[in-house]
mmCIF file of C-alpha atoms and ligand atoms in Angstrom:
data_model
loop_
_atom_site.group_PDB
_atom_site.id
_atom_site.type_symbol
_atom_site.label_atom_id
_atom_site.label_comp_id
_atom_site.label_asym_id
_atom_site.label_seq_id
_atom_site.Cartn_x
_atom_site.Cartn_y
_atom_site.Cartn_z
ATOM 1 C CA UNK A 1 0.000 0.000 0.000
ATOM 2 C CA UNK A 2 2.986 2.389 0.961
ATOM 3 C CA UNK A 3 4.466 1.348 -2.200
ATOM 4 C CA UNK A 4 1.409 1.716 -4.185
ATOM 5 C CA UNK A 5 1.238 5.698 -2.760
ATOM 6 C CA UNK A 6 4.536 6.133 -2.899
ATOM 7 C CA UNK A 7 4.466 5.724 -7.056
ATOM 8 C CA UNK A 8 1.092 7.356 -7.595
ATOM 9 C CA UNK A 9 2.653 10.321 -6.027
ATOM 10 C CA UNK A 10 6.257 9.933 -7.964
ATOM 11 C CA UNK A 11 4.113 10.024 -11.150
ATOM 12 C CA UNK A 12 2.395 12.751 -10.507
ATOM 13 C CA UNK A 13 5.103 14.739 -9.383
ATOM 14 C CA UNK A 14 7.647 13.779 -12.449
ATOM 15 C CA UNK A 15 4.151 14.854 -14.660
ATOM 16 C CA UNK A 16 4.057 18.131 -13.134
ATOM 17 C CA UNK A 17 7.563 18.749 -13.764
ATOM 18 C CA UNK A 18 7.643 17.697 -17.122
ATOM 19 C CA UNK A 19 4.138 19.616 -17.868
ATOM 20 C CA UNK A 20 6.483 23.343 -16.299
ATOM 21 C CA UNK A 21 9.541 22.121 -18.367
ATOM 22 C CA UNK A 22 8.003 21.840 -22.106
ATOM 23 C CA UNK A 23 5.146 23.903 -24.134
ATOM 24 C CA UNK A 24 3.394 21.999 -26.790
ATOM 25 C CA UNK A 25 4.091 23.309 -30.222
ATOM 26 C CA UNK A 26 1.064 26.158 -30.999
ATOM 27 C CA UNK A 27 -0.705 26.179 -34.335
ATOM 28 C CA UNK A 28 1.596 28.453 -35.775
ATOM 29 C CA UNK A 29 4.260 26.115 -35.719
ATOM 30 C CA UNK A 30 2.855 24.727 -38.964
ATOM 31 C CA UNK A 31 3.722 28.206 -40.896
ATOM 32 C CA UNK A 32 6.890 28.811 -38.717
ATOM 33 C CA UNK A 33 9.690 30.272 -41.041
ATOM 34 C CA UNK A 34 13.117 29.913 -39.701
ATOM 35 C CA UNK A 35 14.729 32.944 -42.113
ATOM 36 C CA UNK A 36 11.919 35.534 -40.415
ATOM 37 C CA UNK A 37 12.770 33.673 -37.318
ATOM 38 C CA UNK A 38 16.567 34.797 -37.898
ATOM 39 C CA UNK A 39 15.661 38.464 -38.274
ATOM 40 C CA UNK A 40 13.904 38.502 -35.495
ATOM 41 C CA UNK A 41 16.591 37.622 -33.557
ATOM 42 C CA UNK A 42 18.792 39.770 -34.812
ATOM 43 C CA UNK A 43 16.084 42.893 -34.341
ATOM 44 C CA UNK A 44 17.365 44.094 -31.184
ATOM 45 C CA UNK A 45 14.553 46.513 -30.868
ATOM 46 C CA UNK A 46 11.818 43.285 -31.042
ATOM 47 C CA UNK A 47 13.201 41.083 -29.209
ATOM 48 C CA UNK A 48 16.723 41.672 -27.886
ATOM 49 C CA UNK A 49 17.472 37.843 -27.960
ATOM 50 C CA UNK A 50 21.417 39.136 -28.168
ATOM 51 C CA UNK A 51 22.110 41.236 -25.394
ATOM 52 C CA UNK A 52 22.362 37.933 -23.638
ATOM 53 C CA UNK A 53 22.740 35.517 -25.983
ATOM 54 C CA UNK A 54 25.347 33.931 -28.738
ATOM 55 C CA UNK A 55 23.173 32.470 -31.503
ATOM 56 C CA UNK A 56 23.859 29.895 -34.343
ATOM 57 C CA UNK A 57 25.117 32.062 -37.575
ATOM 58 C CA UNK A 58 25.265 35.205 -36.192
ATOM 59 C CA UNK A 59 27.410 37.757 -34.934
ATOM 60 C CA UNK A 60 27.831 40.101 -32.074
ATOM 61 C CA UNK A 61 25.898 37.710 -29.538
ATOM 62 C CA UNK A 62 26.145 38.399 -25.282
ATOM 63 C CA UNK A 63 27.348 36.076 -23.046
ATOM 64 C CA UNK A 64 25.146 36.746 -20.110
ATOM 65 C CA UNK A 65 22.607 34.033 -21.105
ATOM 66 C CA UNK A 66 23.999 30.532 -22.240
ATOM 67 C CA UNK A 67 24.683 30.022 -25.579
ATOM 68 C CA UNK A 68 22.091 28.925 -27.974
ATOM 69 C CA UNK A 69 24.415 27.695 -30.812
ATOM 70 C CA UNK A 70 23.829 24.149 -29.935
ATOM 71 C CA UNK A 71 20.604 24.670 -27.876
ATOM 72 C CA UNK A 72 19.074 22.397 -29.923
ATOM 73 C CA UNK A 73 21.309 19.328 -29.653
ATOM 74 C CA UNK A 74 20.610 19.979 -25.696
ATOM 75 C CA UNK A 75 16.799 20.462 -25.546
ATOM 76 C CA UNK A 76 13.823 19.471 -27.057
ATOM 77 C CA UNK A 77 11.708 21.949 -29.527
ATOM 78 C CA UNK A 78 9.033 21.907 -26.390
ATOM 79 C CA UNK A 79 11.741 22.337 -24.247
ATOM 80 C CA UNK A 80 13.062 25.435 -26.106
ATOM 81 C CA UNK A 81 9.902 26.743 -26.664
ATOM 82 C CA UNK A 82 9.104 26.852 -22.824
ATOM 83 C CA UNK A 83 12.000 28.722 -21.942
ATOM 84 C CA UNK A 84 11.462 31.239 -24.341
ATOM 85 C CA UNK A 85 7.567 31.615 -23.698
ATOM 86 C CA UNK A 86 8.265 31.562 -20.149
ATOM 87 C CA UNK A 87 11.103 31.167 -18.543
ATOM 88 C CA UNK A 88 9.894 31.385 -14.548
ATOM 89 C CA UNK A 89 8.507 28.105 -14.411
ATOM 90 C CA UNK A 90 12.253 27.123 -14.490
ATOM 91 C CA UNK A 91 13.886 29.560 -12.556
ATOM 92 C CA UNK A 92 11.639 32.346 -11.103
ATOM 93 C CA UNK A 93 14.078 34.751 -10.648
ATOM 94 C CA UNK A 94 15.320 34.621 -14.025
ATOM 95 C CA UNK A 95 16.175 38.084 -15.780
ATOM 96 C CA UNK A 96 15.691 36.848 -19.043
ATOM 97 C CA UNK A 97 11.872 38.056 -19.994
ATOM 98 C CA UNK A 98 8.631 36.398 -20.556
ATOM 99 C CA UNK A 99 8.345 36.381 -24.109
ATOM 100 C CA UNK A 100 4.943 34.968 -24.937
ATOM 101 C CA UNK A 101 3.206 35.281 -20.952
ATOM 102 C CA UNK A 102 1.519 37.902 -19.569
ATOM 103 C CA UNK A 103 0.982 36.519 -16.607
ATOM 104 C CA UNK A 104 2.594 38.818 -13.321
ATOM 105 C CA UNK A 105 3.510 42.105 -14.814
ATOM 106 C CA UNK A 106 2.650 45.589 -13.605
ATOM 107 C CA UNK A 107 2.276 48.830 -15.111
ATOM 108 C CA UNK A 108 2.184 47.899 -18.484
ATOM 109 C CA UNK A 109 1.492 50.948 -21.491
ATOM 110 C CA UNK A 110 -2.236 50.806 -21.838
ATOM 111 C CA UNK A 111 -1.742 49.507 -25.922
ATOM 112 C CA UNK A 112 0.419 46.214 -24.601
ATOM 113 C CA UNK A 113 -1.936 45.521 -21.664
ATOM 114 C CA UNK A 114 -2.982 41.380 -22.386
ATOM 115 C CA UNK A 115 -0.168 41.221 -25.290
ATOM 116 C CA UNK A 116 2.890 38.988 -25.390
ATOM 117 C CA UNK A 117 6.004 40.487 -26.317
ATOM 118 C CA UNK A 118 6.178 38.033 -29.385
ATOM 119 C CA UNK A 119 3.514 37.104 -31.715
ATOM 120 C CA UNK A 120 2.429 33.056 -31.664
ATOM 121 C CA UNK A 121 3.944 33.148 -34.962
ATOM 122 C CA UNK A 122 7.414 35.077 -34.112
ATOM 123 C CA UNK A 123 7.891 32.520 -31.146
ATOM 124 C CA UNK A 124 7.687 29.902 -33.513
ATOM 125 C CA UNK A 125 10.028 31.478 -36.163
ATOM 126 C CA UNK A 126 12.678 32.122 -33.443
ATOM 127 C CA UNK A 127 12.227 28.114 -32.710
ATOM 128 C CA UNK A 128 12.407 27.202 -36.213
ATOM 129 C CA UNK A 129 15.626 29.210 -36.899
ATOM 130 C CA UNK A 130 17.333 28.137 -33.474
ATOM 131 C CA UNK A 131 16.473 24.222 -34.746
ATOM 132 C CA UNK A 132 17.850 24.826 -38.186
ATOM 133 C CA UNK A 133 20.860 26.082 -37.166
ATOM 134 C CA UNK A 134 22.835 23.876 -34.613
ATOM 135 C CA UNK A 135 26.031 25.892 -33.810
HETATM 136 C C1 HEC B 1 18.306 39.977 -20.336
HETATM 137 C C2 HEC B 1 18.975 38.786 -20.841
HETATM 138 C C3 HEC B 1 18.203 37.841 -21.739
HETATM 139 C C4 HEC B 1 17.464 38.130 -22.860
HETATM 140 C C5 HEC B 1 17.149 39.484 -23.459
HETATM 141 C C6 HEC B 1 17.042 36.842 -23.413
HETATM 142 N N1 HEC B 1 17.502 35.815 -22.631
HETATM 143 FE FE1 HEC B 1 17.249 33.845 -22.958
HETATM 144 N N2 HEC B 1 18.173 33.404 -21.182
HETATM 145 C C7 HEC B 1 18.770 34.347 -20.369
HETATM 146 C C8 HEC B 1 19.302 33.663 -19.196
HETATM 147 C C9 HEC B 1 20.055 34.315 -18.031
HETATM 148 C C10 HEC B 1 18.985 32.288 -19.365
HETATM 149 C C11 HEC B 1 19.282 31.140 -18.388
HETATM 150 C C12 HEC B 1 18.014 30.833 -17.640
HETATM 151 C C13 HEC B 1 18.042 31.268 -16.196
HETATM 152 O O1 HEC B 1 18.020 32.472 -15.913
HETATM 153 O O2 HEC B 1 18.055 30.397 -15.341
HETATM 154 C C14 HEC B 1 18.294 32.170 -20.634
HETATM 155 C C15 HEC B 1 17.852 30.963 -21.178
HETATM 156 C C16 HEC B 1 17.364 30.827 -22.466
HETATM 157 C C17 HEC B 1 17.101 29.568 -23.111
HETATM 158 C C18 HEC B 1 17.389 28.195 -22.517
HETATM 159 C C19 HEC B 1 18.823 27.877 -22.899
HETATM 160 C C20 HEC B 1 19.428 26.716 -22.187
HETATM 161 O O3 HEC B 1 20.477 26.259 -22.656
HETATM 162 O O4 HEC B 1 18.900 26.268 -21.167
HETATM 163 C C21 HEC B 1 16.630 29.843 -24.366
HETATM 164 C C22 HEC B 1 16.211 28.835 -25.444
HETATM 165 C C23 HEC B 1 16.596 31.276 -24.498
HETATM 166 N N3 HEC B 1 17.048 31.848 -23.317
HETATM 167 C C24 HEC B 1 16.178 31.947 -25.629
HETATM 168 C C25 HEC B 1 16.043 33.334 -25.713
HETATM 169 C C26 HEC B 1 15.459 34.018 -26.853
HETATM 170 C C27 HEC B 1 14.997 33.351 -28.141
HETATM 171 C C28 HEC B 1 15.441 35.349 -26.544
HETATM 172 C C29 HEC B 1 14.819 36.478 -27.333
HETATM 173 C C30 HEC B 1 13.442 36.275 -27.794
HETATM 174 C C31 HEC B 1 16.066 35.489 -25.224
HETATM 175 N N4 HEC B 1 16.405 34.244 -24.755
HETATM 176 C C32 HEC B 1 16.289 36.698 -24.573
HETATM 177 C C33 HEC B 1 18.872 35.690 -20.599
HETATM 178 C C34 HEC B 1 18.219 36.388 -21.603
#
């Protein structure tokens, strides 16, 4: 009976975890376009992707985030597309923003209030470039 509990309860807890760690791909992963997915990442004013980060095929990267040249050999496209969407449900005291949440922020200009800061569509560009383009 312990036993029984004890695995119901390590099965829901690994489920949880796994539920936090990776976001389903959204419809607009079916029109995702990795070259718009490239400028976007490069568009500092949209996005900003490389103040922090070094990124396959391009140049002038940061180095406060981790590197995504190889981000995709290391995580899954769910995986990736989590962290980008949302990055607390890893590490709540992240810096790097919530890109496609609007969940817990304050203040914002009355035009953005119940936006993301990327499109469905640019988050799955940005996913299908990063995937393209191991290192
Ligand atoms: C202000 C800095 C900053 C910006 C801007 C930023 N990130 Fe991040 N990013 C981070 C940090 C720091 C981490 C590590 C997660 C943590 O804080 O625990 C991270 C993690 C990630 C990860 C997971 C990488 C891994 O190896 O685990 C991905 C994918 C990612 N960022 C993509 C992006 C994309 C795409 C953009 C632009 C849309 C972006 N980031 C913008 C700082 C940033």
């Amino acid at each position: 009976m312990r036993l029984w509990i004890g695995c119901l309860v390590g099965l829901l807890f690994s489920s949880s975890l796994w539920a936090n760690d990776a976001m389903p791909a959204t419809p607009s992963a079916a029109t995702a376009d990795a070259e718009r997915g490239r400028k976007l990442l490069i568009a500092r004013h949209d996005t900003g992707c490389l103040l922090c980060h070094q990124a396959p095929g391009l140049k002038d990267g940061g180095e406060m985030g981790p590197s995504l040249k190889d981000v995709g050999t290391r995580l899954s496209p769910e995986q990736i597309r989590q962290r980008i969407a949302d990055p607390r449900v890893l590490n709540p005291q992240t810096f790097m923003p919530a890109y496609f949440s609007t969940k817990g922020v304050h203040n914002v200009a009355k035009s953005f209030q119940g936006k993301t800061v990327l499109t469905e569509q640019a988050l799955e560009d940005i996913i299908a470039y990063l995937l393209k383009n191991p290192s």
